[in-house]
Amino acid sequence: YPDINEIQVNPITTVIKEGSLMMKQPNMNAYTVSVVRIMKALMVSYVVTGLLLLLIAGLLYRFQLDEGNVQIGIIITYILSCFTGGFLAGKMMKSRQFLWGVLLGLLYFIIMMLVSLAVNRELQSSTAGFVTDFVLCMGGGMLGGMLS
């Protein structure tokens, strides 16, 4: 429509002008955009996780790695995946990047724990392992956000 003008007053409100009629309308788009951006960064994190786990599986098959080396690989996977997602979230959000990185790490950890619970019917990790994974995910996401 050529005679309709939209003016964004702030991230929450948009003023729509049609002819001589003006009305305020809540702008849910800003929140939707933030959710979509964090979900995109989260998906990238899980793609990176899948690729790194495939690499670890290939290395395990090829070199007969022991359990300690596999654990180190999984820890590196957590950190790099959350770092990548936090970095992308920070780049997309452009403000308070480290908080978006922390949020991404938190969401990554929650989804990882829910999937583990659904598959195994219990959380197999000890409390120390649980806290360690939580800190690694949050720290990796925060570092990625800070460096974005």
PDB file of N, CA and C in Angstrom, residues 19-56:
ATOM      1  N   GLY A  19      -3.005   7.362   5.746  1.00  0.00           N
ATOM      2  CA  GLY A  19      -3.700   8.620   5.450  1.00  0.00           C
ATOM      3  C   GLY A  19      -3.547   9.560   6.628  1.00  0.00           C
ATOM      4  N   SER A  20      -4.685  10.021   7.198  1.00  0.00           N
ATOM      5  CA  SER A  20      -4.633  10.915   8.356  1.00  0.00           C
ATOM      6  C   SER A  20      -4.796  10.140   9.664  1.00  0.00           C
ATOM      7  N   LEU A  21      -4.982   8.836   9.599  1.00  0.00           N
ATOM      8  CA  LEU A  21      -5.175   8.004  10.782  1.00  0.00           C
ATOM      9  C   LEU A  21      -3.831   7.445  11.255  1.00  0.00           C
ATOM     10  N   MET A  22      -3.546   7.633  12.553  1.00  0.00           N
ATOM     11  CA  MET A  22      -2.325   7.091  13.138  1.00  0.00           C
ATOM     12  C   MET A  22      -2.705   6.195  14.305  1.00  0.00           C
ATOM     13  N   MET A  23      -2.072   5.026  14.400  1.00  0.00           N
ATOM     14  CA  MET A  23      -2.336   4.140  15.531  1.00  0.00           C
ATOM     15  C   MET A  23      -1.048   3.463  15.970  1.00  0.00           C
ATOM     16  N   LYS A  24      -0.971   3.229  17.285  1.00  0.00           N
ATOM     17  CA  LYS A  24       0.190   2.533  17.838  1.00  0.00           C
ATOM     18  C   LYS A  24      -0.100   1.043  17.856  1.00  0.00           C
ATOM     19  N   GLN A  25       0.948   0.288  17.578  1.00  0.00           N
ATOM     20  CA  GLN A  25       0.814  -1.164  17.551  1.00  0.00           C
ATOM     21  C   GLN A  25       2.042  -1.761  18.214  1.00  0.00           C
ATOM     22  N   PRO A  26       1.844  -2.748  19.113  1.00  0.00           N
ATOM     23  CA  PRO A  26       3.037  -3.359  19.721  1.00  0.00           C
ATOM     24  C   PRO A  26       3.864  -4.065  18.660  1.00  0.00           C
ATOM     25  N   ASN A  27       5.165  -3.929  18.785  1.00  0.00           N
ATOM     26  CA  ASN A  27       6.075  -4.537  17.823  1.00  0.00           C
ATOM     27  C   ASN A  27       6.649  -5.821  18.428  1.00  0.00           C
ATOM     28  N   MET A  28       5.999  -6.930  18.207  1.00  0.00           N
ATOM     29  CA  MET A  28       6.482  -8.206  18.707  1.00  0.00           C
ATOM     30  C   MET A  28       7.639  -8.712  17.851  1.00  0.00           C
ATOM     31  N   ASN A  29       7.875  -8.053  16.761  1.00  0.00           N
ATOM     32  CA  ASN A  29       8.920  -8.472  15.851  1.00  0.00           C
ATOM     33  C   ASN A  29      10.300  -8.469  16.504  1.00  0.00           C
ATOM     34  N   ALA A  30      10.569  -7.508  17.391  1.00  0.00           N
ATOM     35  CA  ALA A  30      11.891  -7.434  18.026  1.00  0.00           C
ATOM     36  C   ALA A  30      12.147  -8.677  18.872  1.00  0.00           C
ATOM     37  N   TYR A  31      11.143  -9.122  19.602  1.00  0.00           N
ATOM     38  CA  TYR A  31      11.297 -10.325  20.416  1.00  0.00           C
ATOM     39  C   TYR A  31      11.394 -11.568  19.541  1.00  0.00           C
ATOM     40  N   THR A  32      10.590 -11.609  18.505  1.00  0.00           N
ATOM     41  CA  THR A  32      10.624 -12.749  17.589  1.00  0.00           C
ATOM     42  C   THR A  32      11.982 -12.851  16.912  1.00  0.00           C
ATOM     43  N   VAL A  33      12.520 -11.713  16.512  1.00  0.00           N
ATOM     44  CA  VAL A  33      13.832 -11.693  15.864  1.00  0.00           C
ATOM     45  C   VAL A  33      14.900 -12.210  16.822  1.00  0.00           C
ATOM     46  N   SER A  34      14.845 -11.801  18.092  1.00  0.00           N
ATOM     47  CA  SER A  34      15.821 -12.268  19.075  1.00  0.00           C
ATOM     48  C   SER A  34      15.734 -13.772  19.280  1.00  0.00           C
ATOM     49  N   VAL A  35      14.515 -14.285  19.371  1.00  0.00           N
ATOM     50  CA  VAL A  35      14.327 -15.732  19.554  1.00  0.00           C
ATOM     51  C   VAL A  35      14.839 -16.490  18.348  1.00  0.00           C
ATOM     52  N   VAL A  36      14.533 -16.004  17.158  1.00  0.00           N
ATOM     53  CA  VAL A  36      14.989 -16.683  15.937  1.00  0.00           C
ATOM     54  C   VAL A  36      16.514 -16.657  15.859  1.00  0.00           C
ATOM     55  N   ARG A  37      17.120 -15.538  16.213  1.00  0.00           N
ATOM     56  CA  ARG A  37      18.583 -15.444  16.159  1.00  0.00           C
ATOM     57  C   ARG A  37      19.246 -16.409  17.134  1.00  0.00           C
ATOM     58  N   ILE A  38      18.729 -16.483  18.365  1.00  0.00           N
ATOM     59  CA  ILE A  38      19.345 -17.374  19.345  1.00  0.00           C
ATOM     60  C   ILE A  38      19.121 -18.833  18.932  1.00  0.00           C
ATOM     61  N   MET A  39      17.983 -19.138  18.322  1.00  0.00           N
ATOM     62  CA  MET A  39      17.727 -20.508  17.859  1.00  0.00           C
ATOM     63  C   MET A  39      18.660 -20.877  16.691  1.00  0.00           C
ATOM     64  N   LYS A  40      18.930 -19.914  15.816  1.00  0.00           N
ATOM     65  CA  LYS A  40      19.879 -20.171  14.727  1.00  0.00           C
ATOM     66  C   LYS A  40      21.266 -20.475  15.284  1.00  0.00           C
ATOM     67  N   ALA A  41      21.696 -19.663  16.251  1.00  0.00           N
ATOM     68  CA  ALA A  41      23.010 -19.882  16.855  1.00  0.00           C
ATOM     69  C   ALA A  41      23.050 -21.224  17.588  1.00  0.00           C
ATOM     70  N   LEU A  42      21.945 -21.588  18.229  1.00  0.00           N
ATOM     71  CA  LEU A  42      21.860 -22.872  18.926  1.00  0.00           C
ATOM     72  C   LEU A  42      21.927 -24.034  17.935  1.00  0.00           C
ATOM     73  N   MET A  43      21.264 -23.891  16.802  1.00  0.00           N
ATOM     74  CA  MET A  43      21.323 -24.939  15.773  1.00  0.00           C
ATOM     75  C   MET A  43      22.747 -25.092  15.233  1.00  0.00           C
ATOM     76  N   VAL A  44      23.422 -23.976  15.023  1.00  0.00           N
ATOM     77  CA  VAL A  44      24.812 -24.044  14.564  1.00  0.00           C
ATOM     78  C   VAL A  44      25.662 -24.762  15.611  1.00  0.00           C
ATOM     79  N   SER A  45      25.399 -24.485  16.894  1.00  0.00           N
ATOM     80  CA  SER A  45      26.142 -25.167  17.962  1.00  0.00           C
ATOM     81  C   SER A  45      25.960 -26.675  17.882  1.00  0.00           C
ATOM     82  N   TYR A  46      24.742 -27.111  17.648  1.00  0.00           N
ATOM     83  CA  TYR A  46      24.500 -28.548  17.579  1.00  0.00           C
ATOM     84  C   TYR A  46      25.043 -29.174  16.293  1.00  0.00           C
ATOM     85  N   VAL A  47      25.090 -28.410  15.216  1.00  0.00           N
ATOM     86  CA  VAL A  47      25.737 -28.914  13.996  1.00  0.00           C
ATOM     87  C   VAL A  47      27.235 -29.097  14.250  1.00  0.00           C
ATOM     88  N   VAL A  48      27.856 -28.116  14.908  1.00  0.00           N
ATOM     89  CA  VAL A  48      29.279 -28.223  15.258  1.00  0.00           C
ATOM     90  C   VAL A  48      29.488 -29.428  16.181  1.00  0.00           C
ATOM     91  N   THR A  49      28.589 -29.628  17.139  1.00  0.00           N
ATOM     92  CA  THR A  49      28.677 -30.784  18.027  1.00  0.00           C
ATOM     93  C   THR A  49      28.650 -32.077  17.233  1.00  0.00           C
ATOM     94  N   GLY A  50      27.703 -32.184  16.311  1.00  0.00           N
ATOM     95  CA  GLY A  50      27.606 -33.397  15.497  1.00  0.00           C
ATOM     96  C   GLY A  50      28.866 -33.657  14.689  1.00  0.00           C
ATOM     97  N   LEU A  51      29.399 -32.608  14.085  1.00  0.00           N
ATOM     98  CA  LEU A  51      30.617 -32.771  13.281  1.00  0.00           C
ATOM     99  C   LEU A  51      31.810 -33.178  14.144  1.00  0.00           C
ATOM    100  N   LEU A  52      31.943 -32.548  15.299  1.00  0.00           N
ATOM    101  CA  LEU A  52      33.065 -32.895  16.178  1.00  0.00           C
ATOM    102  C   LEU A  52      32.919 -34.302  16.748  1.00  0.00           C
ATOM    103  N   LEU A  53      31.695 -34.704  17.066  1.00  0.00           N
ATOM    104  CA  LEU A  53      31.496 -36.071  17.556  1.00  0.00           C
ATOM    105  C   LEU A  53      31.775 -37.108  16.463  1.00  0.00           C
ATOM    106  N   LEU A  54      31.442 -36.771  15.216  1.00  0.00           N
ATOM    107  CA  LEU A  54      31.810 -37.658  14.101  1.00  0.00           C
ATOM    108  C   LEU A  54      33.327 -37.759  13.975  1.00  0.00           C
ATOM    109  N   LEU A  55      34.013 -36.648  14.147  1.00  0.00           N
ATOM    110  CA  LEU A  55      35.476 -36.658  14.112  1.00  0.00           C
ATOM    111  C   LEU A  55      36.037 -37.521  15.243  1.00  0.00           C
ATOM    112  N   ILE A  56      35.488 -37.380  16.438  1.00  0.00           N
ATOM    113  CA  ILE A  56      35.946 -38.192  17.571  1.00  0.00           C
ATOM    114  C   ILE A  56      35.690 -39.671  17.312  1.00  0.00           C
TER     115      ILE A  56
END
